[in-house]
Short mmCIF file of C-alpha atoms in Angstrom, two decimals:
data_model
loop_
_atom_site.label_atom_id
_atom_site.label_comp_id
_atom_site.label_asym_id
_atom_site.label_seq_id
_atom_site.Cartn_x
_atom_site.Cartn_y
_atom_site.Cartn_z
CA UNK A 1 15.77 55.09 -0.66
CA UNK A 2 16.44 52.87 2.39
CA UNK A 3 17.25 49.59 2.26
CA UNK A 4 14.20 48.49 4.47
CA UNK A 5 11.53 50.42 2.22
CA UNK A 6 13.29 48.96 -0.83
CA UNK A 7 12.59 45.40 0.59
CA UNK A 8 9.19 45.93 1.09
CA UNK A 9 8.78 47.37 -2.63
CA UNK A 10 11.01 44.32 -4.07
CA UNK A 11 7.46 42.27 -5.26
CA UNK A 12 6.55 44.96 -7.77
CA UNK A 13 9.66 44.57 -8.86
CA UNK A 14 10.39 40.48 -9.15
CA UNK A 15 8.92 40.03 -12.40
CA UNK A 16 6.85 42.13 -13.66
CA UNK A 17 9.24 44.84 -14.59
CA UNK A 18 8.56 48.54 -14.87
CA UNK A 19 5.60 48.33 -13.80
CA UNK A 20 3.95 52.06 -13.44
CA UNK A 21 4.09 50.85 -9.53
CA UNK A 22 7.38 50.30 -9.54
CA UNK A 23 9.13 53.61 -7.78
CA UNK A 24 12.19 54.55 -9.92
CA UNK A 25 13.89 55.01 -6.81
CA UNK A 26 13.67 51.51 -6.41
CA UNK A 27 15.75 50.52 -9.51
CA UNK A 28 18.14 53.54 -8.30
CA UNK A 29 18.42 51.49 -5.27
CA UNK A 30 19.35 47.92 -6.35
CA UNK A 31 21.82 49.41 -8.61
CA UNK A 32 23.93 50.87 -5.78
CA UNK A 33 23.13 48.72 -3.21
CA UNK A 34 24.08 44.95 -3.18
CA UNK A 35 22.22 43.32 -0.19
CA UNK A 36 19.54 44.67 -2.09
CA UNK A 37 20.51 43.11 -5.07
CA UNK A 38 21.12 39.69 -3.57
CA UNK A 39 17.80 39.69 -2.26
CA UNK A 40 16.36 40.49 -5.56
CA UNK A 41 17.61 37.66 -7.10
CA UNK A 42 17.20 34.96 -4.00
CA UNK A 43 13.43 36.13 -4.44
CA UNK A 44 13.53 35.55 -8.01
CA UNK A 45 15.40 32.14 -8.08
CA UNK A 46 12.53 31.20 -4.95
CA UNK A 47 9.71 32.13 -7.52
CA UNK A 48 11.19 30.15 -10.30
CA UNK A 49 11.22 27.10 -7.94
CA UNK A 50 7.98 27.94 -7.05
CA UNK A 51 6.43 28.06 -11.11
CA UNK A 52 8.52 25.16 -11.51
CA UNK A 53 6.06 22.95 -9.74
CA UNK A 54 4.05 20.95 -12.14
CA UNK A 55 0.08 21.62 -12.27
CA UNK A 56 -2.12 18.91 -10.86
CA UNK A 57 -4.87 17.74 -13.18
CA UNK A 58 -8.54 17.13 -11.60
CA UNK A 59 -9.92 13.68 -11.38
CA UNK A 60 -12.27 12.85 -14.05
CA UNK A 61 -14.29 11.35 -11.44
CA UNK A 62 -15.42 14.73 -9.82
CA UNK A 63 -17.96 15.90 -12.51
CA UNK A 64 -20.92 13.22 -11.91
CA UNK A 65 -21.16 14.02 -8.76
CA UNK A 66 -21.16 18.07 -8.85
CA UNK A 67 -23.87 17.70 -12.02
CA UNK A 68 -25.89 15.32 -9.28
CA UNK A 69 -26.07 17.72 -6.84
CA UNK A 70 -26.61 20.71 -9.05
CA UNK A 71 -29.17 19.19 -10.96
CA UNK A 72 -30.47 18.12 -7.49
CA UNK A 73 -31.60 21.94 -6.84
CA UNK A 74 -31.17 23.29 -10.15
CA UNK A 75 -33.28 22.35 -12.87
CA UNK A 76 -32.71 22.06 -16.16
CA UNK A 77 -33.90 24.45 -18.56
CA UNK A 78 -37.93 24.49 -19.12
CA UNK A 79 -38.91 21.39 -21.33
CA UNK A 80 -35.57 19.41 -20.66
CA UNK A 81 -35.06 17.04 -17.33
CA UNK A 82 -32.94 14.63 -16.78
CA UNK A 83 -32.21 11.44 -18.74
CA UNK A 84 -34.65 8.75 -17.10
CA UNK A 85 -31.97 5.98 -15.91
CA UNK A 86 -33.57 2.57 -17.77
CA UNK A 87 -32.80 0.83 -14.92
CA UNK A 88 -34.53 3.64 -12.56
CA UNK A 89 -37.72 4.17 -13.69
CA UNK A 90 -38.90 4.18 -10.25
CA UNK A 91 -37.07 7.57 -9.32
CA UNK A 92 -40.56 9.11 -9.27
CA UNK A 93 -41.67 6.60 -7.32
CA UNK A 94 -40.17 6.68 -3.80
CA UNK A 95 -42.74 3.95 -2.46
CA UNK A 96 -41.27 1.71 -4.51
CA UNK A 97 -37.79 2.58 -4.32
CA UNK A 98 -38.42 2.44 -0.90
CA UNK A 99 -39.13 -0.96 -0.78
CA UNK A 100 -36.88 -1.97 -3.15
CA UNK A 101 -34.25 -1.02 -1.03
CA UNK A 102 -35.78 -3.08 1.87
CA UNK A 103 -35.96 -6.21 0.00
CA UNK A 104 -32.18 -5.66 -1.01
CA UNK A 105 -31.01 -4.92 2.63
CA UNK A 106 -32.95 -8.13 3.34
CA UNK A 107 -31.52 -10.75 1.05
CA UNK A 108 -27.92 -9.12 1.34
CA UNK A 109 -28.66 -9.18 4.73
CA UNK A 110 -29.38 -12.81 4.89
CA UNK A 111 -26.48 -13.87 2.55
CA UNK A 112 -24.19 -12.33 4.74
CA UNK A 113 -25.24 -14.92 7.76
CA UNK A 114 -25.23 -17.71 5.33
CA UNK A 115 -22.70 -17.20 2.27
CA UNK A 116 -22.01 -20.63 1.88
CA UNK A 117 -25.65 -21.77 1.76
CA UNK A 118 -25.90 -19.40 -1.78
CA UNK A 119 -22.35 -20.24 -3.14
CA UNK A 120 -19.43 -22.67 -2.80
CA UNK A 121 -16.29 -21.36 -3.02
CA UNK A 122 -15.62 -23.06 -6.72
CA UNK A 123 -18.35 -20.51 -7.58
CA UNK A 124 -17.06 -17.60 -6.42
CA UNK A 125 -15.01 -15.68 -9.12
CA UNK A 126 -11.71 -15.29 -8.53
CA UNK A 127 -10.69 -12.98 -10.87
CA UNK A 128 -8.90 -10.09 -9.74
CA UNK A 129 -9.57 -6.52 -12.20
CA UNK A 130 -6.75 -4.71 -12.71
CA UNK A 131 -8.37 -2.60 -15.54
CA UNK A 132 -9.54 -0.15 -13.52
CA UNK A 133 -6.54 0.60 -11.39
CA UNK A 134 -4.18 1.04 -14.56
CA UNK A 135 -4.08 4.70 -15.93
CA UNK A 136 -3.41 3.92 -19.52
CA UNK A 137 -2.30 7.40 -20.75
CA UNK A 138 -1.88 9.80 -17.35
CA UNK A 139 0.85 8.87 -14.55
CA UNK A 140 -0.59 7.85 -11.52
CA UNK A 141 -1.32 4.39 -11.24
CA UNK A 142 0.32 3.61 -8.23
CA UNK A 143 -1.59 6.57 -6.33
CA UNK A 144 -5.22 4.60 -7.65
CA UNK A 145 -3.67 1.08 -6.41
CA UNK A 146 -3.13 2.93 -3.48
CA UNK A 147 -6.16 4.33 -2.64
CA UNK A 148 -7.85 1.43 -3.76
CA UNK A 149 -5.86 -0.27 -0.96
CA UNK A 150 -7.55 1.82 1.67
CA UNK A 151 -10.43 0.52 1.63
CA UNK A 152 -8.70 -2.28 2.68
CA UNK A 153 -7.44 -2.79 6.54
CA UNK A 154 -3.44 -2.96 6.50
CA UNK A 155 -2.36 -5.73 8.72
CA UNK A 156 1.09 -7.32 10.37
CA UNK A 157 2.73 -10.31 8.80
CA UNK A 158 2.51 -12.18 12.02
CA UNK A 159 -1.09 -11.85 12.02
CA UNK A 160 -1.63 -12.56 8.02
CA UNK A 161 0.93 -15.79 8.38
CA UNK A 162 -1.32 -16.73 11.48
CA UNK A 163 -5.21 -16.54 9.30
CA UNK A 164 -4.19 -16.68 5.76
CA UNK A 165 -2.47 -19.91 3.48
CA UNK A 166 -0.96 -17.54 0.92
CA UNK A 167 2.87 -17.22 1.70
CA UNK A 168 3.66 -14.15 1.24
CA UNK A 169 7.74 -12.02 0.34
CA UNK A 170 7.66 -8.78 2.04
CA UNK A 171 11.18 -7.41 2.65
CA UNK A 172 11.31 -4.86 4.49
CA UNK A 173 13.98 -3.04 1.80
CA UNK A 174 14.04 -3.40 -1.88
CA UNK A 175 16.15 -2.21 -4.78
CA UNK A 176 17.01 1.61 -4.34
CA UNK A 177 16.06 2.28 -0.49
CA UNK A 178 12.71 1.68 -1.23
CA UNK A 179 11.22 0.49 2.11
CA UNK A 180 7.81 -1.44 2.97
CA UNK A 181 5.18 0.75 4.10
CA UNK A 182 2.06 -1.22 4.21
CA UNK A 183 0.75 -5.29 3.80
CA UNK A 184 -2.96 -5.68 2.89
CA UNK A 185 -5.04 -8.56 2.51
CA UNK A 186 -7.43 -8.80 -0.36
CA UNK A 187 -10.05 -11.38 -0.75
CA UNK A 188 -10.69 -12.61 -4.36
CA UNK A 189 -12.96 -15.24 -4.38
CA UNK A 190 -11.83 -18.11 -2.24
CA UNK A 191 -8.27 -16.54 -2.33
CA UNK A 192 -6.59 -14.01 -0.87
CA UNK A 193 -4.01 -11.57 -2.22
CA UNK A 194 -1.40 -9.57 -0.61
CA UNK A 195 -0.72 -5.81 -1.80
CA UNK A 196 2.64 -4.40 -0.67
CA UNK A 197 3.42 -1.28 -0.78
CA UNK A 198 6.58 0.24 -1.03
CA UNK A 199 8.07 3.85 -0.76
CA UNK A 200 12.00 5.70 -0.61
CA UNK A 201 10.74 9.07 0.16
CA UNK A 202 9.99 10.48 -3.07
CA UNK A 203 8.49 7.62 -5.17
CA UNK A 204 6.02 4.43 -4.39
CA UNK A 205 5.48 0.74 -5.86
CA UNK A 206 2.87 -2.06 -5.52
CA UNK A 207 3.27 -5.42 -5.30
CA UNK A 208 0.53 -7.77 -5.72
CA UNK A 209 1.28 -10.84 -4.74
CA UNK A 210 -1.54 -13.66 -5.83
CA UNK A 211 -2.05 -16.98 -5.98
CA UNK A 212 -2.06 -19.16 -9.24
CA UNK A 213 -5.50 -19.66 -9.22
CA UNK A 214 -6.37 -16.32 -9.39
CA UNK A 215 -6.90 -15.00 -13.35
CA UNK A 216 -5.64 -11.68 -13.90
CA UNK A 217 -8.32 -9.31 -15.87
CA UNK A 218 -6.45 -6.51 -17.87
CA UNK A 219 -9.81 -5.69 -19.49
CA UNK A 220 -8.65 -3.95 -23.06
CA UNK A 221 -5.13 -3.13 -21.70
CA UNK A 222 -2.55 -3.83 -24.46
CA UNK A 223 0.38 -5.26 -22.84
CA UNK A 224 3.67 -7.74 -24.96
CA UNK A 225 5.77 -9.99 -23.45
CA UNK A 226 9.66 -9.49 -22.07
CA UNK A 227 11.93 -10.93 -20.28
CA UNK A 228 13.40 -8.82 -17.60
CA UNK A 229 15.97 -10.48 -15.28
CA UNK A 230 15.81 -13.63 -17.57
CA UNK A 231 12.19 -13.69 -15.88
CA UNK A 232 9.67 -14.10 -18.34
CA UNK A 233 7.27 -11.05 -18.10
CA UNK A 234 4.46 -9.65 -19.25
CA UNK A 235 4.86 -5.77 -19.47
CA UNK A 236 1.24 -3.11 -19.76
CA UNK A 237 1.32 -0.37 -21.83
CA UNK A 238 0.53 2.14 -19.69
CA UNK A 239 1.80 5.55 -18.89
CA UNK A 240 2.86 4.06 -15.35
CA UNK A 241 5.28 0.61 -15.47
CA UNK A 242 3.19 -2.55 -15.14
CA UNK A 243 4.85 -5.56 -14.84
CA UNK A 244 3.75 -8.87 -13.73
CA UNK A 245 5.62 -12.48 -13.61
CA UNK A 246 5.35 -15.73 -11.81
CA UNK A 247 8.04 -17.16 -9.15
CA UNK A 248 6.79 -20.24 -7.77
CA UNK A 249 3.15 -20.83 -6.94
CA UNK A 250 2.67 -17.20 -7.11
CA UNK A 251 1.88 -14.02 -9.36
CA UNK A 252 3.04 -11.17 -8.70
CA UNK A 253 1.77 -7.66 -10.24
CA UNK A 254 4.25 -4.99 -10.36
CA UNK A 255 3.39 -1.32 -10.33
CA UNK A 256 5.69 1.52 -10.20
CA UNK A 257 6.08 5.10 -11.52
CA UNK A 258 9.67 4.29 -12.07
CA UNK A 259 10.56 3.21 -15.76
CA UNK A 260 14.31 1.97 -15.27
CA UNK A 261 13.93 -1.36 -16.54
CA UNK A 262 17.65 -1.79 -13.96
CA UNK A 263 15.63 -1.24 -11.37
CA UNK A 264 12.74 -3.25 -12.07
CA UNK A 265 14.79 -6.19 -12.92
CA UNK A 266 16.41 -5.63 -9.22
CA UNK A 267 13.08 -5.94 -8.31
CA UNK A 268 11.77 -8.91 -10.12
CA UNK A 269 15.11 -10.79 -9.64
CA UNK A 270 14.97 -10.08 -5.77
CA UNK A 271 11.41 -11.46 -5.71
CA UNK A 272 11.84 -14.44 -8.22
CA UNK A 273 14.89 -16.04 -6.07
CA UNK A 274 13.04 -15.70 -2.69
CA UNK A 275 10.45 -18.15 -4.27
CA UNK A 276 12.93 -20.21 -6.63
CA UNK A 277 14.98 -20.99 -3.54
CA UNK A 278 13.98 -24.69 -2.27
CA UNK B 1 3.66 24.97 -15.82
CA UNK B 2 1.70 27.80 -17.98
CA UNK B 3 3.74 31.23 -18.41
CA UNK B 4 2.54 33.99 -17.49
CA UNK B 5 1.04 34.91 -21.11
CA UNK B 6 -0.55 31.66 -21.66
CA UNK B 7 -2.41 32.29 -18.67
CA UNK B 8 -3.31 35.73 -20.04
CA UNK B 9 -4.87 34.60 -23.37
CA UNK B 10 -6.20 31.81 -21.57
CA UNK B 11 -7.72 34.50 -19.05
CA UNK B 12 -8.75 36.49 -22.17
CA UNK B 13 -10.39 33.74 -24.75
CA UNK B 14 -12.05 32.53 -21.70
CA UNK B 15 -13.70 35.70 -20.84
CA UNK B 16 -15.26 36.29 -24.39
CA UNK B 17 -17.10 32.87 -23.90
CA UNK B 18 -17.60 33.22 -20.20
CA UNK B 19 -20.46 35.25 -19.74
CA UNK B 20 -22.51 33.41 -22.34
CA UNK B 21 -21.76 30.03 -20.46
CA UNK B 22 -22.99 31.96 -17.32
CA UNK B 23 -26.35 33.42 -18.12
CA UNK B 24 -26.68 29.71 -20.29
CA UNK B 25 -26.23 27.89 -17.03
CA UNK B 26 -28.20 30.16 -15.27
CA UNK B 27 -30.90 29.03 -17.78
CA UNK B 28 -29.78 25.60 -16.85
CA UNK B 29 -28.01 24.47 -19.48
CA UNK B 30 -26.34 21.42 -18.69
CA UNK B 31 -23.56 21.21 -21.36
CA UNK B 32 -23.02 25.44 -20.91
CA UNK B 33 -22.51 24.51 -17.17
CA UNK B 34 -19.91 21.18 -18.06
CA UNK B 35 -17.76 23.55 -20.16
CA UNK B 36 -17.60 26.34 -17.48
CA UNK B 37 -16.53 23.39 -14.94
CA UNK B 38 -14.07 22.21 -17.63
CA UNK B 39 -12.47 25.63 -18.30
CA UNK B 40 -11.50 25.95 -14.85
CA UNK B 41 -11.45 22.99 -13.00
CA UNK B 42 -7.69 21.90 -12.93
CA UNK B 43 -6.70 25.36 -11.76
CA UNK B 44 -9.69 25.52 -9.02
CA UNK B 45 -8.28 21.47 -7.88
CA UNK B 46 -4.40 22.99 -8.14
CA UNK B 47 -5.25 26.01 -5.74
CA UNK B 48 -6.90 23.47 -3.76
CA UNK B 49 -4.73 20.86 -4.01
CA UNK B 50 -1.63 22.92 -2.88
CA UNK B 51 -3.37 24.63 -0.19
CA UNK B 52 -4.13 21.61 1.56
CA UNK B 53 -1.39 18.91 0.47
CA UNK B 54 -4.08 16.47 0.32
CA UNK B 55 -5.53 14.77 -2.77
CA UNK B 56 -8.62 13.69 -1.05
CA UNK B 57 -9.32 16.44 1.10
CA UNK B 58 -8.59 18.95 -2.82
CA UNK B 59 -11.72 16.36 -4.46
CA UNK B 60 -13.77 17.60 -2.04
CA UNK B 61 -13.26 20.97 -2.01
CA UNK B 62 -13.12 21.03 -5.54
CA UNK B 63 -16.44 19.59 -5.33
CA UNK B 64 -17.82 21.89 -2.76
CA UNK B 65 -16.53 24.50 -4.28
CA UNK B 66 -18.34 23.75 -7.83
CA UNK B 67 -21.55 22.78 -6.56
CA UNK B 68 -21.60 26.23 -4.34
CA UNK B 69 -20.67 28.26 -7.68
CA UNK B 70 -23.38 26.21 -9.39
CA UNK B 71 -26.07 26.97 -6.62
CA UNK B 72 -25.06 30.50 -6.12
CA UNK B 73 -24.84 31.67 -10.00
CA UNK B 74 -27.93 33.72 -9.46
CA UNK B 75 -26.07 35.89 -6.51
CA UNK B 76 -22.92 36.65 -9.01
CA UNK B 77 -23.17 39.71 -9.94
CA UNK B 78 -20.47 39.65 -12.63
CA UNK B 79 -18.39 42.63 -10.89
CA UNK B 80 -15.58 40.63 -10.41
CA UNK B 81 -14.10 37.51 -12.90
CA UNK B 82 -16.11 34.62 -12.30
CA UNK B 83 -12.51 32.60 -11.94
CA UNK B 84 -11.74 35.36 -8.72
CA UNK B 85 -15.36 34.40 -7.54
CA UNK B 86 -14.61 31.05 -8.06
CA UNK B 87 -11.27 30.80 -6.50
CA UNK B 88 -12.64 32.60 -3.48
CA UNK B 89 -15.33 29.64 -2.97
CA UNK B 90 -12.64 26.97 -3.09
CA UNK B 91 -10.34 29.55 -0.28
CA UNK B 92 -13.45 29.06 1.75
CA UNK B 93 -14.05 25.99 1.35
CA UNK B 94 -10.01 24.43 1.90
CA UNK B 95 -10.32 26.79 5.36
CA UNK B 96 -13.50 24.78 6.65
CA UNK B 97 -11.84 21.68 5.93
CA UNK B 98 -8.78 22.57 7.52
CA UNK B 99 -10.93 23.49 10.38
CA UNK B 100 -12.20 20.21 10.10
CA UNK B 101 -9.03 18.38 9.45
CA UNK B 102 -7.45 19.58 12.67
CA UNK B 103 -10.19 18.02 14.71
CA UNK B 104 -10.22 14.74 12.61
CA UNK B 105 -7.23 13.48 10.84
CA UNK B 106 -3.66 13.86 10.52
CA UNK B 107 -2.36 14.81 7.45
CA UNK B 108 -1.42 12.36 4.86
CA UNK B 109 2.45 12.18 3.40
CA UNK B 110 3.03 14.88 0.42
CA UNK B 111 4.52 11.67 -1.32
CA UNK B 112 1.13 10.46 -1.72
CA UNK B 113 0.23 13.63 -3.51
CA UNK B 114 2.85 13.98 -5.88
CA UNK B 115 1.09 11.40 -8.27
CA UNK B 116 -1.39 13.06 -9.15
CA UNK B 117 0.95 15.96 -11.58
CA UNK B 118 1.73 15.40 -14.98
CA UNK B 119 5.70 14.72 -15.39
CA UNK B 120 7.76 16.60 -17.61
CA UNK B 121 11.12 15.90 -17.45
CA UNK B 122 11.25 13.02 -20.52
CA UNK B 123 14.51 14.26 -21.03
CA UNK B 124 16.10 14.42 -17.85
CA UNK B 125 18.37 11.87 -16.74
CA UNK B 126 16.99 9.73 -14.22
CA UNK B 127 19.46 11.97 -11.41
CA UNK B 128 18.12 14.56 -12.38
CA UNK B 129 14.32 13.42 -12.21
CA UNK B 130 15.04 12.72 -8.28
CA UNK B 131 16.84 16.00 -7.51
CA UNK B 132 14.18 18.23 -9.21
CA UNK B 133 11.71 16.30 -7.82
CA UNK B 134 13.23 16.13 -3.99
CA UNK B 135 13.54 20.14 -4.80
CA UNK B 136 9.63 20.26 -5.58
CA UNK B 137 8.45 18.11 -2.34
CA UNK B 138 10.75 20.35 -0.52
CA UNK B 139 9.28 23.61 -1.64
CA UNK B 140 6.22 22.24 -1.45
CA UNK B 141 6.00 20.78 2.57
CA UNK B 142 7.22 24.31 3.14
CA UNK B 143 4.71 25.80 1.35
CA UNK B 144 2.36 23.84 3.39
CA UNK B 145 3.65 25.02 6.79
CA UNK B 146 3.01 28.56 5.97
CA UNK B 147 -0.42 30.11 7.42
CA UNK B 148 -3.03 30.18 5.32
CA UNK B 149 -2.92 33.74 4.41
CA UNK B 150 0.85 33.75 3.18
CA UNK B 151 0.22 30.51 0.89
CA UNK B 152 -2.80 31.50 -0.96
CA UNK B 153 -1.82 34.66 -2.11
CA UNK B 154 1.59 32.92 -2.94
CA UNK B 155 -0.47 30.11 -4.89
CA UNK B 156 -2.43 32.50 -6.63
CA UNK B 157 0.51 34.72 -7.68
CA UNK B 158 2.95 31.97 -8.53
CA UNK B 159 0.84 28.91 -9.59
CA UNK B 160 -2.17 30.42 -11.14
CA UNK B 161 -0.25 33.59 -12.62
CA UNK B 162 -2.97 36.18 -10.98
CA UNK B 163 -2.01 39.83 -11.14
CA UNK B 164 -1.77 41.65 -7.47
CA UNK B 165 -4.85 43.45 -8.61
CA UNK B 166 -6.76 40.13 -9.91
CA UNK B 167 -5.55 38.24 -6.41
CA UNK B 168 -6.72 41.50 -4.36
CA UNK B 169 -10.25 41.20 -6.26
CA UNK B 170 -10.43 37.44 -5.01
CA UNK B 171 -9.88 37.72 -1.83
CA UNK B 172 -11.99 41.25 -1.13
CA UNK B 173 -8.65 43.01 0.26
CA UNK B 174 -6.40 45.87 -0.88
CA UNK B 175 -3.56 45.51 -3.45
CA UNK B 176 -1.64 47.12 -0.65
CA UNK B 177 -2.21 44.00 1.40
CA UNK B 178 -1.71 41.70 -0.94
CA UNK B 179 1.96 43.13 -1.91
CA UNK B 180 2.60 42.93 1.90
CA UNK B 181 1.23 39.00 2.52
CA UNK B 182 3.36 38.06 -0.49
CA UNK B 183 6.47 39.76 0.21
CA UNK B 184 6.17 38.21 3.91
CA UNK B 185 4.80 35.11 2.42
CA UNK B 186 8.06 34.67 0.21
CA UNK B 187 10.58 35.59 3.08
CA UNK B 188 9.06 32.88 5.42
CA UNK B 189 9.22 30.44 2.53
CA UNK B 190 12.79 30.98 2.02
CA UNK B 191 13.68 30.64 5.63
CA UNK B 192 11.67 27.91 5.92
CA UNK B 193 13.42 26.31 3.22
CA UNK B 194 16.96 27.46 4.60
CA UNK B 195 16.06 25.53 8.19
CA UNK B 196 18.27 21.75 8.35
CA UNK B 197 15.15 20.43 8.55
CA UNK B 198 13.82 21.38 5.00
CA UNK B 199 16.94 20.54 3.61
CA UNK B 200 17.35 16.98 4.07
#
């Protein structure tokens, strides 16, 4: 067999074995011939790299909306329909749904123009809810903070210095090469919040930063107290590292896939002395 | 990842159930058609996910891809797998929105993807951790520079442990061709990943 036929024969061969497809000739051929060989097993150690790669697991979040739009042009078997919503009893209705919506449009429409006519900022809540960005048994935390964080414009510390009181850390390179990719402003209540986010390449963080005044809401999260960097902390149990400690007149919410407790104390240390310095 | 077997007896327990949870969701059985979504959805969002090296852009295939299966039911005829049929909707639908992706947006960092996997490499050292997972971003952004031909039938081989006859049946071509796209497929890849640039 020629080297050139036996190359393009080599996949029947990579794993599967002796396959009925697999030409004889073709184990004849690797036997005797070494460039052959060497390509065999550079194609196997490629395919083992390949398998190596860890399986993705699908957002919970995608099955409402495919059973919405199945159920949309599908219906359900004779004698069943869909759960009436309590809150939506007018889905057979679309007059008044219709104007429903118009009225809402209207008064959101009118608070908008006039926010401080309906509330004062005392009544605002300024509570920011963490709950639903923490992961509490899958890895991935940081990827929900960040997406979160898109919905949010990212801005340059010139201009958030210039329009916002909150004084804000944001070096451009932490612990480990990780370097600042992103500043965005969050409004929570009357207060604003910075999220920072950090990356070296093959890992992110967030950083919250926050003002005082702002209550953190876990929801049910179970978290215990530490001290990391002689920093008093208070650490999530979560499948991703969630740390958060105070430096200063600020908060500061630490989220990271990274669970060397070194590093994170690089981190908190670094952040506590910008803000314990006079 | 699943071995090769797993897959098989996965492939094989699924198929007893599978064509009862078809002709029940043809019925409309809501709970028949949340376990056929549930038996197959992480591999659909994987195929999807690694074909186009976005997390957002993979949801919405995903999606797409589901709600199309869902619709169509009463057009498959059962002469293939419904997981070929099923893999060939989400093919489709990761080419439109690559179409659609080259008019529209630039593509987002594979960093940002890598959260969404499960880690497995508790007992690694930390070293380790980075180097295997530096090799896996690597493989991967070459993966992603391959045409579109090359990496599915690579994806579907390698990451969702198809048979050349089960990947041929998906994609309506010979085994013939299949052989050839993934022996080409694998050379580019490794002289992709042999180029300085991968190698950083």
């Amino acid at each position: 067999m020629w080297c050139f036929k036996a190359r393009r024969q080599i996949i029947w061969a990579l794993e599967d074995g002796h396959r009925p497809e697999t030409p004889s000739a073709l184990w004849a051929h690797l036997e005797k011939c070494e460039n052959c060989a060497r390509e065999m097993k550079r194609r196997r150690n490629l395919t083992a790299q390949l398998r190596s790669i860890p399986h993705a697991v699908a957002p919970e979040e995608l099955w409402p909306s495919i059973m919405r739009e199945v159920s949309r042009t599908h219906p359900l078997a004779a004698g069943e329909s869909l759960p009436a919503h309590p809150l939506l009893p007018w889905r057979s209705f679309p007059v008044a749904a219709i104007t429903s919506a118009v009225v809402v449009i209207l008064i959101a429409a009118v608070i908008s123009f006039y926010p401080f006519r309906f509330f004062s900022p005392q009544l605002v809540s300024a509570e920011l809810d963490l709950s639903s960005y923490i992961s509490r048994s899958t890895p991935g935390s940081h990827e929900t903070w960040l997406r979160a964080a898109e919905g949010f414009q990212p801005v340059a510390i010139d201009a958030f210095h210039r329009r916002h009181p909150l004084e804000i850390y944001h070096p451009e390179v932490i612990a480990d090469q990780f370097t600042l990719r992103s500043v965005r402003v969050r409004k929570i209540g009357p207060h604003d919040a910075a999220q920072l986010t950090y990356s070296n390449g093959i890992e992110g963080l967030s950083i919250f930063e926050v003002s005082m005044d702002v209550k953190l809401n876990f929801g049910a999260m179970d978290s215990s107290e530490c001290e990391v960097s002689s920093r008093h902390c208070r650490k999530m149990r979560t499948a991703d590292c969630v740390l958060t400690f105070t430096a200063g007149e600020t908060q500061f919410v630490l989220c990271a896939r990274n669970h060397d407790m070194k590093f994170l104390a690089q981190v908190v240390r670094e952040f506590s002395e910008r803000y314990s310095t006079p | 990842m699943d071995t090769s077997a797993s897959a098989h007896s996965f492939q094989a327990n699924s198929s007893e159930t599978e064509r009862g949870l078809i002709d029940a969701c043809r019925q409309g059985d809501p709970e028949a058609t949340r376990r056929l979504y549930e038996q197959h959805k992480d591999r659909v969002y994987n195929l999807a996910l690694n074909m186009l090296g976005d997390a957002e852009m993979a949801r919405d295939a995903v999606q797409f891809a589901f709600i199309k299966a869902f619709r169509g039911l009463d057009t498959f005829r059962g002469e293939a797998r419904f997981a070929s049929w099923l893999y060939r909707l989400t093919l489709n639908q990761c080419r439109d929105l690559q179409r659609q992706r080259r008019r529209d947006r630039p593509l987002v960092p594979l960093e940002d993807v890598q959260g969404t996997v499960h880690e497995r490499e508790g007992s690694l050292s930390l070293e380790e951790q980075r180097a295997q997972q530096q090799t896996r971003v690597t493989v991967q952004r070459a993966m992603l520079e391959l045409k579109p031909q090359f990496r599915s039938v690579i994806l579907l081989r390698f990451f969702e442990e198809l048979s050349i006859e089960e990947i041929a049946e998906t994609l309506h071509c010979s085994i013939g061709t299949v052989a050839s796209r993934l022996n080409r497929g694998l050379k580019k890849l490794e002289k992709k990943l042999k180029s300085p640039v991968m190698r950083v």
